[in-house]
Tab-separated table of N, CA, C and O in Angstrom:
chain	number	residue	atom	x	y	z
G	1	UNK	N	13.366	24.876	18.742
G	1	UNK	CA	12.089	24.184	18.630
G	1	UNK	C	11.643	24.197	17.180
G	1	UNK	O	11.615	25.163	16.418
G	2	UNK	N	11.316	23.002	16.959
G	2	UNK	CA	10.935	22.610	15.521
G	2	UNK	C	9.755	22.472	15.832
G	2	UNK	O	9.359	21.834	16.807
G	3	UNK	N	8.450	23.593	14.300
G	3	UNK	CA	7.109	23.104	14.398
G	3	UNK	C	6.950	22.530	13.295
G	3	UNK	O	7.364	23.078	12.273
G	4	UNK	N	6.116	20.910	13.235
G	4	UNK	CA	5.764	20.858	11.324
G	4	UNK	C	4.008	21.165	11.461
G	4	UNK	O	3.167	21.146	12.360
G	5	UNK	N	4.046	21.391	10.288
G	5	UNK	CA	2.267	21.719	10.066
G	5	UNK	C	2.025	21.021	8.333
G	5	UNK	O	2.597	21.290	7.277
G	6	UNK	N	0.947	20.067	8.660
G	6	UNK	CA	0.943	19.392	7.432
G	6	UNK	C	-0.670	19.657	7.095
G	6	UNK	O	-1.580	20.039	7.831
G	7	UNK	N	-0.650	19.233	5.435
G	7	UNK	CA	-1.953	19.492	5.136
G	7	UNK	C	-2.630	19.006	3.702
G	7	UNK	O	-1.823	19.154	2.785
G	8	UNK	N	-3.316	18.714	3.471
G	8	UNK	CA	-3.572	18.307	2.386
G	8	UNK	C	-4.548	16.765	2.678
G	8	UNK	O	-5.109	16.170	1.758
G	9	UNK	N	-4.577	16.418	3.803
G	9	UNK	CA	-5.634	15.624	3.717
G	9	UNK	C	-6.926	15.378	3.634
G	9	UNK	O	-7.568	16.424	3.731
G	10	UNK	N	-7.742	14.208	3.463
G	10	UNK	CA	-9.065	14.638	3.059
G	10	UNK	C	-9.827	12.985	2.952
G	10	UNK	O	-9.761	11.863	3.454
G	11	UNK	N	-10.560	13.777	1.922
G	11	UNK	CA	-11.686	12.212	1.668
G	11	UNK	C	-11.420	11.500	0.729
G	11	UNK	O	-11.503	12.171	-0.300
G	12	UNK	N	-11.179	10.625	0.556
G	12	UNK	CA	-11.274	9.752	-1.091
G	12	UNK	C	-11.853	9.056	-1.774
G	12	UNK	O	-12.965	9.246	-1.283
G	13	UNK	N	-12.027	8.331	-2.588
G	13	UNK	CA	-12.228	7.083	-2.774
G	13	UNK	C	-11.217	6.139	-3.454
G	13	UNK	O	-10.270	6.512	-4.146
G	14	UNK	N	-11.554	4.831	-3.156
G	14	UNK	CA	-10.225	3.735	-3.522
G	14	UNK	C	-10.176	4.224	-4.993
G	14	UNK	O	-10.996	4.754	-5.743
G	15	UNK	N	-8.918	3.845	-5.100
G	15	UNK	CA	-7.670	3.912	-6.694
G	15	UNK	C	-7.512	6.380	-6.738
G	15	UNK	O	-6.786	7.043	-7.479
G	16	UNK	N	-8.219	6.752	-5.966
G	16	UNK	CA	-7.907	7.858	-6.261
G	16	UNK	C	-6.422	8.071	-5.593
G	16	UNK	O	-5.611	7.213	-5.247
G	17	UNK	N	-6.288	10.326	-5.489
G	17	UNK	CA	-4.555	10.548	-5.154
G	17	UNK	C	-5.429	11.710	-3.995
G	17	UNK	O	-6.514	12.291	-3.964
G	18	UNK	N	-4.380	11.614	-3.260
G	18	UNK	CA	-3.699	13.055	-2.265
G	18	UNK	C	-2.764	12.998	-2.236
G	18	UNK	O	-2.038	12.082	-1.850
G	19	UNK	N	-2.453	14.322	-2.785
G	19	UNK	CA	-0.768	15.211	-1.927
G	19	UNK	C	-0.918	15.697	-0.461
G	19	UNK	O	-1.636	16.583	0.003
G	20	UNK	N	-0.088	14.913	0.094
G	20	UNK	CA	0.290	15.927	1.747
G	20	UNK	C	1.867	16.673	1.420
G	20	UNK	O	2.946	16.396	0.896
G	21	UNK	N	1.171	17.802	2.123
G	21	UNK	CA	2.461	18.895	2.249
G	21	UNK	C	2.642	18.782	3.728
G	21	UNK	O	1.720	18.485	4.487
G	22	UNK	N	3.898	19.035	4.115
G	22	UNK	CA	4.463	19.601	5.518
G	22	UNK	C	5.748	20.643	5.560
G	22	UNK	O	6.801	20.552	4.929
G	23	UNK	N	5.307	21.726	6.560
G	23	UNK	CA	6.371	22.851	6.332
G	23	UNK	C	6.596	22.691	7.682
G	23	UNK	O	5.768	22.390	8.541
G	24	UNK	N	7.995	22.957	7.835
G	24	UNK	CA	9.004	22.951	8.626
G	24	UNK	C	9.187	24.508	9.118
G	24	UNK	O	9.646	25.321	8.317
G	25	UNK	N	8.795	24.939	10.540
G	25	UNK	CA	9.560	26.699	11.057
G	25	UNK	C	9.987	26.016	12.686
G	25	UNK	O	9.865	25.078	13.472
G	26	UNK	N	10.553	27.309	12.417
G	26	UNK	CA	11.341	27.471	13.517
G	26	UNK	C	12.591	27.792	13.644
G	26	UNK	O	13.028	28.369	12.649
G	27	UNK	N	13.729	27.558	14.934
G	27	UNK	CA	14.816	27.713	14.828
G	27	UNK	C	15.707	26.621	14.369
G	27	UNK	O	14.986	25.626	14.291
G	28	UNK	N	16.939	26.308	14.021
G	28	UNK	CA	17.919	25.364	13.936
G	28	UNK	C	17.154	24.244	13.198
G	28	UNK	O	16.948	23.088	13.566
G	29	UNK	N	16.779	24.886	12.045
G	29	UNK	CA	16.106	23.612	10.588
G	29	UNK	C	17.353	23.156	10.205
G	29	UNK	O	17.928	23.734	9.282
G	30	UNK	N	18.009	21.949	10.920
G	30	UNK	CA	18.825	21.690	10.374
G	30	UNK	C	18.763	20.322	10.356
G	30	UNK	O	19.417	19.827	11.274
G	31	UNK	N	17.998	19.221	9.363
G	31	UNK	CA	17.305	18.064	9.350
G	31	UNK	C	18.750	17.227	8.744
G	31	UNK	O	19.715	17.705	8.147
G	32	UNK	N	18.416	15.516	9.238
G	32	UNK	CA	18.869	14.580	9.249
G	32	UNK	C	18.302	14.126	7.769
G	32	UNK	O	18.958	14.035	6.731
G	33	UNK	N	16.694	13.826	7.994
G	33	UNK	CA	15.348	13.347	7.220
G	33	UNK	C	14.377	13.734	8.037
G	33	UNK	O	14.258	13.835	9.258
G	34	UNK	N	13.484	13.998	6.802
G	34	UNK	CA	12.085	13.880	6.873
G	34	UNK	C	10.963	13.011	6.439
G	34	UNK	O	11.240	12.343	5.444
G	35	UNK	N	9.891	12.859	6.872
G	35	UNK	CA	9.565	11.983	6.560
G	35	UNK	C	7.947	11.896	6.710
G	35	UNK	O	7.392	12.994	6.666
G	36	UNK	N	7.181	10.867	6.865
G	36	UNK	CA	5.665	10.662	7.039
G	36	UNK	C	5.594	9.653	7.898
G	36	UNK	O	6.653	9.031	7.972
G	37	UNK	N	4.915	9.342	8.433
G	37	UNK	CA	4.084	8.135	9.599
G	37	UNK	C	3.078	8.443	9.304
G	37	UNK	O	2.688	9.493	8.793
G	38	UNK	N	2.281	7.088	9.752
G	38	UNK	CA	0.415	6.988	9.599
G	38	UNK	C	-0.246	6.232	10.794
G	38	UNK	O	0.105	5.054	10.866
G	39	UNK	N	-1.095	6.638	11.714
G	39	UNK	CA	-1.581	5.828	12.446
G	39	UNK	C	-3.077	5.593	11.819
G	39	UNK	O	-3.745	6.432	11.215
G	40	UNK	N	-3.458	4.135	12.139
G	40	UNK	CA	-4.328	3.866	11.618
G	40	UNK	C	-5.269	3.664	12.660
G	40	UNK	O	-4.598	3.328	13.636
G	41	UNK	N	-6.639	3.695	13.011
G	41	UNK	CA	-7.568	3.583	14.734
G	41	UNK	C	-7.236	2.039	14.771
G	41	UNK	O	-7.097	1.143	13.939
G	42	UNK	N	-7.171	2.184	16.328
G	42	UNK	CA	-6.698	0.777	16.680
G	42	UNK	C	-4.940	0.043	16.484
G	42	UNK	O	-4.517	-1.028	16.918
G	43	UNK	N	-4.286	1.013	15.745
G	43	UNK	CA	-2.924	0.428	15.557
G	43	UNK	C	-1.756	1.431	16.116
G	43	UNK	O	-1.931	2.582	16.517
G	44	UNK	N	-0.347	0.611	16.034
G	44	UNK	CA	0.283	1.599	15.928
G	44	UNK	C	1.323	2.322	15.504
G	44	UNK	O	2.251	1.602	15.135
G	45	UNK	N	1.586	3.809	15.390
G	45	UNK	CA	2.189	4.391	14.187
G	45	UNK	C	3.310	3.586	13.625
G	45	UNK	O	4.157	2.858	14.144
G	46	UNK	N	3.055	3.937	12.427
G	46	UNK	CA	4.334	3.165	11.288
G	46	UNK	C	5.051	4.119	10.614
G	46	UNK	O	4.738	5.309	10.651
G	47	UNK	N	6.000	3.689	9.992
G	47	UNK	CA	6.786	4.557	9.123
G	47	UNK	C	6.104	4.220	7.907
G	47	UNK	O	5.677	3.070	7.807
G	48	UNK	N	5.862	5.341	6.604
G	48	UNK	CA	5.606	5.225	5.374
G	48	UNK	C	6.601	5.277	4.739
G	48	UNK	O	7.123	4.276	4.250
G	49	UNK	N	7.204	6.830	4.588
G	49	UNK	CA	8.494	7.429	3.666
G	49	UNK	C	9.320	8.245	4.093
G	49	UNK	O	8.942	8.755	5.148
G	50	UNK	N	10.772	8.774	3.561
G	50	UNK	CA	11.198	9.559	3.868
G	50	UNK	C	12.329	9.645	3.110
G	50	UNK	O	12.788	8.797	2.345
G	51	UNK	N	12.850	11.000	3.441
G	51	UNK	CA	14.145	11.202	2.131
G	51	UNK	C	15.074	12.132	2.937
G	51	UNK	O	14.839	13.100	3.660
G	52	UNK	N	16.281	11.468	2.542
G	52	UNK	CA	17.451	12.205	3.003
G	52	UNK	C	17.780	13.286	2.466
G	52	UNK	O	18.119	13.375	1.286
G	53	UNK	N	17.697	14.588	3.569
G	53	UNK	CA	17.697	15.552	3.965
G	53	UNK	C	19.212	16.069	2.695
G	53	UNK	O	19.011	16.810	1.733
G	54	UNK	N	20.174	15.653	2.930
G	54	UNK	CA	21.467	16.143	2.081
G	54	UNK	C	21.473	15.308	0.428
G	54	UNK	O	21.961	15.733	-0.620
G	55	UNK	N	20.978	14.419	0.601
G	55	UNK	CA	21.526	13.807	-0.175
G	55	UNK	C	20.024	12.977	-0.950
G	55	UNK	O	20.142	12.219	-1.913
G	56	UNK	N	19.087	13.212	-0.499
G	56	UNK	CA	17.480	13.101	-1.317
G	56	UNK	C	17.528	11.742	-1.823
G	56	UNK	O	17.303	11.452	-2.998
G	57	UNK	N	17.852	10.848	-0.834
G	57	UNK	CA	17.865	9.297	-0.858
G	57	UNK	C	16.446	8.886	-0.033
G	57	UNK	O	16.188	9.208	1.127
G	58	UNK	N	15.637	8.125	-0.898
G	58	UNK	CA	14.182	7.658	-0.374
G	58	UNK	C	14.016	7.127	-0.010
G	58	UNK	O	14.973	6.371	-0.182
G	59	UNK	N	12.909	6.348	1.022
G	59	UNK	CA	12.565	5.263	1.861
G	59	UNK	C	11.383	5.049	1.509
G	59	UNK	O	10.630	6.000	1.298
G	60	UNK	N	10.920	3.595	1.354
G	60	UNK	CA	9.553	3.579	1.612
G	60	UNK	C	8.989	2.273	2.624
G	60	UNK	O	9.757	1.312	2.686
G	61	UNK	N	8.137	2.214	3.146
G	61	UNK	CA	7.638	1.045	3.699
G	61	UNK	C	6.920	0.231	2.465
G	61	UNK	O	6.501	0.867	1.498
G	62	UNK	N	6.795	-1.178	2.528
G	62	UNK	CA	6.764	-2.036	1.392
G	62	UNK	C	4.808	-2.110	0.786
G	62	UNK	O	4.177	-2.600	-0.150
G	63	UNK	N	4.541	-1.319	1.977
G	63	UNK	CA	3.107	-1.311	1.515
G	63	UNK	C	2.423	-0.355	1.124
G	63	UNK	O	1.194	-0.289	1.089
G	64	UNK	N	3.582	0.831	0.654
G	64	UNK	CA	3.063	2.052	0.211
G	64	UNK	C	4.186	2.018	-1.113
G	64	UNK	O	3.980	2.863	-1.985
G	65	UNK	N	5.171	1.233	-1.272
G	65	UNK	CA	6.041	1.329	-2.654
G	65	UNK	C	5.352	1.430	-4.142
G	65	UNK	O	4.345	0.859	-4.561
G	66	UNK	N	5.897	1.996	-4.544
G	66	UNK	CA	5.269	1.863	-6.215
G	66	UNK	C	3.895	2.472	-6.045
G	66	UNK	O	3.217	2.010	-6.963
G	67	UNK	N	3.006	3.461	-5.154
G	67	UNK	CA	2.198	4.215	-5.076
G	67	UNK	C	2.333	5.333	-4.396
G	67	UNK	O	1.872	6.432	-4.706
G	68	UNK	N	2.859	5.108	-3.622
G	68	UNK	CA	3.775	6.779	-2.875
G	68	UNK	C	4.743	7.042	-3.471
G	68	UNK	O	5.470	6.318	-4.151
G	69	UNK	N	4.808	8.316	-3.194
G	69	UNK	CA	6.315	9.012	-3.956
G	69	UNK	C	6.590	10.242	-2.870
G	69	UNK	O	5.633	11.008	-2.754
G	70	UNK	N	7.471	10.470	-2.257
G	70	UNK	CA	8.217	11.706	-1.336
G	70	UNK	C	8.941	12.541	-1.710
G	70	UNK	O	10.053	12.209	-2.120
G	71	UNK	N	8.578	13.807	-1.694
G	71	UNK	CA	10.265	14.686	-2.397
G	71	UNK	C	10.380	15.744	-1.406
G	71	UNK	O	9.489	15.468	-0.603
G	72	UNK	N	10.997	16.853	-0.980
G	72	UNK	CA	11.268	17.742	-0.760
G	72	UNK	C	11.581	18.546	-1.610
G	72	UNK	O	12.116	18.319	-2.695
G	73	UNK	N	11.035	20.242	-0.836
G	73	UNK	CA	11.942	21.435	-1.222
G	73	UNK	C	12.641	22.299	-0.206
G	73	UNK	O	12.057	23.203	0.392
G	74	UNK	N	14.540	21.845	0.062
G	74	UNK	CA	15.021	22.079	0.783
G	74	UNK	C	15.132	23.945	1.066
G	74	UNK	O	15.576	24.598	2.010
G	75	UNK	N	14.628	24.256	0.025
G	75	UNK	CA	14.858	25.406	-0.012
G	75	UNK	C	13.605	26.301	0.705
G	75	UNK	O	13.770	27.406	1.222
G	76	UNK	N	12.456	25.651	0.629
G	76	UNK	CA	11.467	26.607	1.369
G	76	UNK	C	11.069	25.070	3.041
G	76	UNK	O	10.044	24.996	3.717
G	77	UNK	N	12.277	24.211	3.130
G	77	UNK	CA	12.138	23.105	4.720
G	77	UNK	C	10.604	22.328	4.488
G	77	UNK	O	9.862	22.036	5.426
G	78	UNK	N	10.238	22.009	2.757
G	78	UNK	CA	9.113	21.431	2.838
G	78	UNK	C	9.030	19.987	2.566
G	78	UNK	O	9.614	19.803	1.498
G	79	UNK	N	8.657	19.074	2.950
G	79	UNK	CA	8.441	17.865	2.758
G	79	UNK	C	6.644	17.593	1.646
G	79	UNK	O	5.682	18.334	1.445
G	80	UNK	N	6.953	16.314	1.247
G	80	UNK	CA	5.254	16.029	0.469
G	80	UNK	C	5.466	14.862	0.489
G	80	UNK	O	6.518	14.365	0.890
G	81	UNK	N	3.981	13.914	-0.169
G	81	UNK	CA	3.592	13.205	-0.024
G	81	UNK	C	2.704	12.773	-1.173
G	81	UNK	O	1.482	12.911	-1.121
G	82	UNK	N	3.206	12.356	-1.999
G	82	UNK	CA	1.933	11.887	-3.376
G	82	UNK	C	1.385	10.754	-3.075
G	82	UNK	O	1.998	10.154	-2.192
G	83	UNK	N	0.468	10.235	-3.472
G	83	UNK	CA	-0.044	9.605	-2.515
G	83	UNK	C	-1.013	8.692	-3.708
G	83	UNK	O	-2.193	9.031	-3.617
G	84	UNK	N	-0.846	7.942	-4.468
G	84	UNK	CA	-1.629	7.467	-5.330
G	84	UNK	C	-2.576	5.880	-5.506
G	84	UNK	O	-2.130	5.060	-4.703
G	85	UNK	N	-3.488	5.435	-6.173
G	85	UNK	CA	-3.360	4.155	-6.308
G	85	UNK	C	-4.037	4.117	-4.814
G	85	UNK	O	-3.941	2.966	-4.387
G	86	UNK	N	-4.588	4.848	-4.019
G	86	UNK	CA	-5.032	4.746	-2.896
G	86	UNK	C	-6.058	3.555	-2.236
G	86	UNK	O	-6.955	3.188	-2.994
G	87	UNK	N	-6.000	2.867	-0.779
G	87	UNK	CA	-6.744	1.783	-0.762
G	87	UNK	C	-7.598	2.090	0.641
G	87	UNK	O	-7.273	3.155	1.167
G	88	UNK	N	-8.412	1.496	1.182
G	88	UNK	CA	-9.393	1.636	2.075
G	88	UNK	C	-7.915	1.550	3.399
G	88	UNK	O	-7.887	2.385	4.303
G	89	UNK	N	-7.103	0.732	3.317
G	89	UNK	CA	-5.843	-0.112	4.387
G	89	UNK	C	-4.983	1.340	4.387
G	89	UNK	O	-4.290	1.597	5.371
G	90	UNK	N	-5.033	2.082	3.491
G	90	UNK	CA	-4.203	3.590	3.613
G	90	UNK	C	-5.103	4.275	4.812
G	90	UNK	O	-4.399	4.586	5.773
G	91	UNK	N	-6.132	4.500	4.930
G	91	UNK	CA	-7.077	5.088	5.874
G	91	UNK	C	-6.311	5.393	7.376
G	91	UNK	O	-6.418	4.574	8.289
G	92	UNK	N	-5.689	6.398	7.500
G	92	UNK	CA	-4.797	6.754	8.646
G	92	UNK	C	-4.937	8.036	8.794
G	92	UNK	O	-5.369	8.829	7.958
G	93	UNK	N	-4.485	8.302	10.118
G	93	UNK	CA	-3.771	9.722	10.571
G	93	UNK	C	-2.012	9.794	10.055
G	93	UNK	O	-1.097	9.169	10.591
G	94	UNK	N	-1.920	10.536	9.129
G	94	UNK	CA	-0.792	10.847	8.449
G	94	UNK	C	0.094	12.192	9.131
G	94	UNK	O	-0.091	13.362	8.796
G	95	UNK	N	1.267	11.644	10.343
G	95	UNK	CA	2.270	12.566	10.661
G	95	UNK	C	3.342	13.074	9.452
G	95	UNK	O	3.811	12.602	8.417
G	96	UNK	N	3.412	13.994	10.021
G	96	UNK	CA	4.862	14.844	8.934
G	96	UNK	C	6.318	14.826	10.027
G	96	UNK	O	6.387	15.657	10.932
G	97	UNK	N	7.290	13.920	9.839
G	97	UNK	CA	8.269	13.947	11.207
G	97	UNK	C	9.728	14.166	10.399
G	97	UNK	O	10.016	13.741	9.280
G	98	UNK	N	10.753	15.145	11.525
G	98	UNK	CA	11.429	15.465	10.940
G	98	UNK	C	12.498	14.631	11.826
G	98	UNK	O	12.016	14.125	12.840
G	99	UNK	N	14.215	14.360	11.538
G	99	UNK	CA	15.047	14.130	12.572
G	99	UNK	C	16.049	15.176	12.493
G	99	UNK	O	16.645	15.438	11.447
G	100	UNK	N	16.217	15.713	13.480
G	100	UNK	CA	16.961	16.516	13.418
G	100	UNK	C	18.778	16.027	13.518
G	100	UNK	O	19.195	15.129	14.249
G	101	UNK	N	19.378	16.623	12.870
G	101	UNK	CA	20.872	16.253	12.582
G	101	UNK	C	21.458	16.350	14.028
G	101	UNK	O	21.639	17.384	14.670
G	102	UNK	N	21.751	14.891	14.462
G	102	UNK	CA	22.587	14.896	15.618
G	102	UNK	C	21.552	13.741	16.090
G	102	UNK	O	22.123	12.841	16.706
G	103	UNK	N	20.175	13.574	15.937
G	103	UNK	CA	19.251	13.124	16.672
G	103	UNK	C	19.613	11.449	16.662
G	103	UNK	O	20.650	11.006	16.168
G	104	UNK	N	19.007	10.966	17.028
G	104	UNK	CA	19.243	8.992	16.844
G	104	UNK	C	17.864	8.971	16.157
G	104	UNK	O	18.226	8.717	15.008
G	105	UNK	N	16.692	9.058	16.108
G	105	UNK	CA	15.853	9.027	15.559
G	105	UNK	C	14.984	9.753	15.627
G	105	UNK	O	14.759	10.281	16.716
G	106	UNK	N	13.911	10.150	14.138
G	106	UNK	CA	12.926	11.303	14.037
G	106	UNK	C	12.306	11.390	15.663
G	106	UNK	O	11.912	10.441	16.340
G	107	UNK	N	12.371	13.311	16.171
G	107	UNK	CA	12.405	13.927	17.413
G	107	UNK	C	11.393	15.210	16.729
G	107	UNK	O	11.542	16.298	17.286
G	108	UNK	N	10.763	15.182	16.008
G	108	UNK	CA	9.778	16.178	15.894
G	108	UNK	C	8.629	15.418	14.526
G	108	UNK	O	8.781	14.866	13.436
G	109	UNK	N	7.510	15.815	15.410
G	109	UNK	CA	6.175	15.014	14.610
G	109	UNK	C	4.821	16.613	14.394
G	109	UNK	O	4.479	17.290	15.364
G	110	UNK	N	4.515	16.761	13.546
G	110	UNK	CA	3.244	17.510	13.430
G	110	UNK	C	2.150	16.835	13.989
G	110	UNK	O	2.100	15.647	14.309
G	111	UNK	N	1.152	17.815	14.093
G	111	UNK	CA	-0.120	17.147	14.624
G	111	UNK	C	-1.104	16.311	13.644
G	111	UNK	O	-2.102	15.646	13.923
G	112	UNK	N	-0.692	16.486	12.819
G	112	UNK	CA	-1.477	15.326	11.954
G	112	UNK	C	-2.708	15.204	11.014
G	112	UNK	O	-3.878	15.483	11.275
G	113	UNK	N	-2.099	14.649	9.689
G	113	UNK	CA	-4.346	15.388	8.963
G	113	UNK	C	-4.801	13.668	8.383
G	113	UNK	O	-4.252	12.598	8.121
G	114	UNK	N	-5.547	14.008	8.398
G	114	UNK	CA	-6.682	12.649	8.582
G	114	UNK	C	-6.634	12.159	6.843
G	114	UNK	O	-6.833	12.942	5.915
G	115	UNK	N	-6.362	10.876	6.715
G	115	UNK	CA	-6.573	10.562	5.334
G	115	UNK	C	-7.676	9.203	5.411
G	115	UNK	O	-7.575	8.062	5.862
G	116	UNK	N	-8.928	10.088	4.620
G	116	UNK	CA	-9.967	8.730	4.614
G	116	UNK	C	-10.048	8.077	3.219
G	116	UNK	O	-10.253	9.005	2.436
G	117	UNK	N	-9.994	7.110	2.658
G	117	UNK	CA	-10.129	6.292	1.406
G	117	UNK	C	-11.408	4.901	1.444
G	117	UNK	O	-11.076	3.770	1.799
G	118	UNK	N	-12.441	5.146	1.138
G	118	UNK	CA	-13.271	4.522	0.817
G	118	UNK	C	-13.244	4.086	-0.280
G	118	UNK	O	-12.726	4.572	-1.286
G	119	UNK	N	-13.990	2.822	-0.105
G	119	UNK	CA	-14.603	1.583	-0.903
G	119	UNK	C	-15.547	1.866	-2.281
G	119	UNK	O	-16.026	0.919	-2.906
């Protein structure tokens, strides 16, 4: 059983930054990728970013490019989230999801921290 616990969200205002962190425990951390999702009220969840687990190859969705940035530290199972250039349309519940190696697609999600960006 994989737990993530993420954190770093908060209040903003437009053009500001948040970092989200997410740490990875448990048994058999043995990740595919990790990554972020955002649900926004009323929609539903999307993929933002994510980076390969062996080989630290990035993803982004096209509406967070060139203002997000993702890295890991494989060494303490942590994922992040820079988060810049921020807009009112970012305003989501931001998951931390991992896939575990073997999986077909991300199979473990944290509970989630709230990112607000005002006008």
């Amino acid at each position: 059983q994989v737990q993530l616990v993420e954190s770093g969200g908060g209040s903003v205002q437009a053009g500001g930054s948040l970092r989200l962190s997410c740490a990875a425990s448990g048994r058999r951390l043995s990740f595919h990728a990790m990554g972020w999702f955002r649900q926004a009220p009323g929609k539903e969840r999307e993929f933002v970013a994510s980076v390969r687990w062996s080989v630290g190859t990035k993803y982004y969705s096209d509406s967070v490019k060139d203002r997000f940035s993702v890295s890991r530290n494989s060494a303490k199972n942590m994922v992040f989230l820079q988060m810049d250039s921020l807009k009112p349309d970012d305003t989501a519940v931001y998951y931390c999801a991992a896939q575990s190696v073997g999986a077909s697609d991300y199979n473990n999600f944290g509970q989630g921290t709230q990112v607000i960006v005002s006008s």
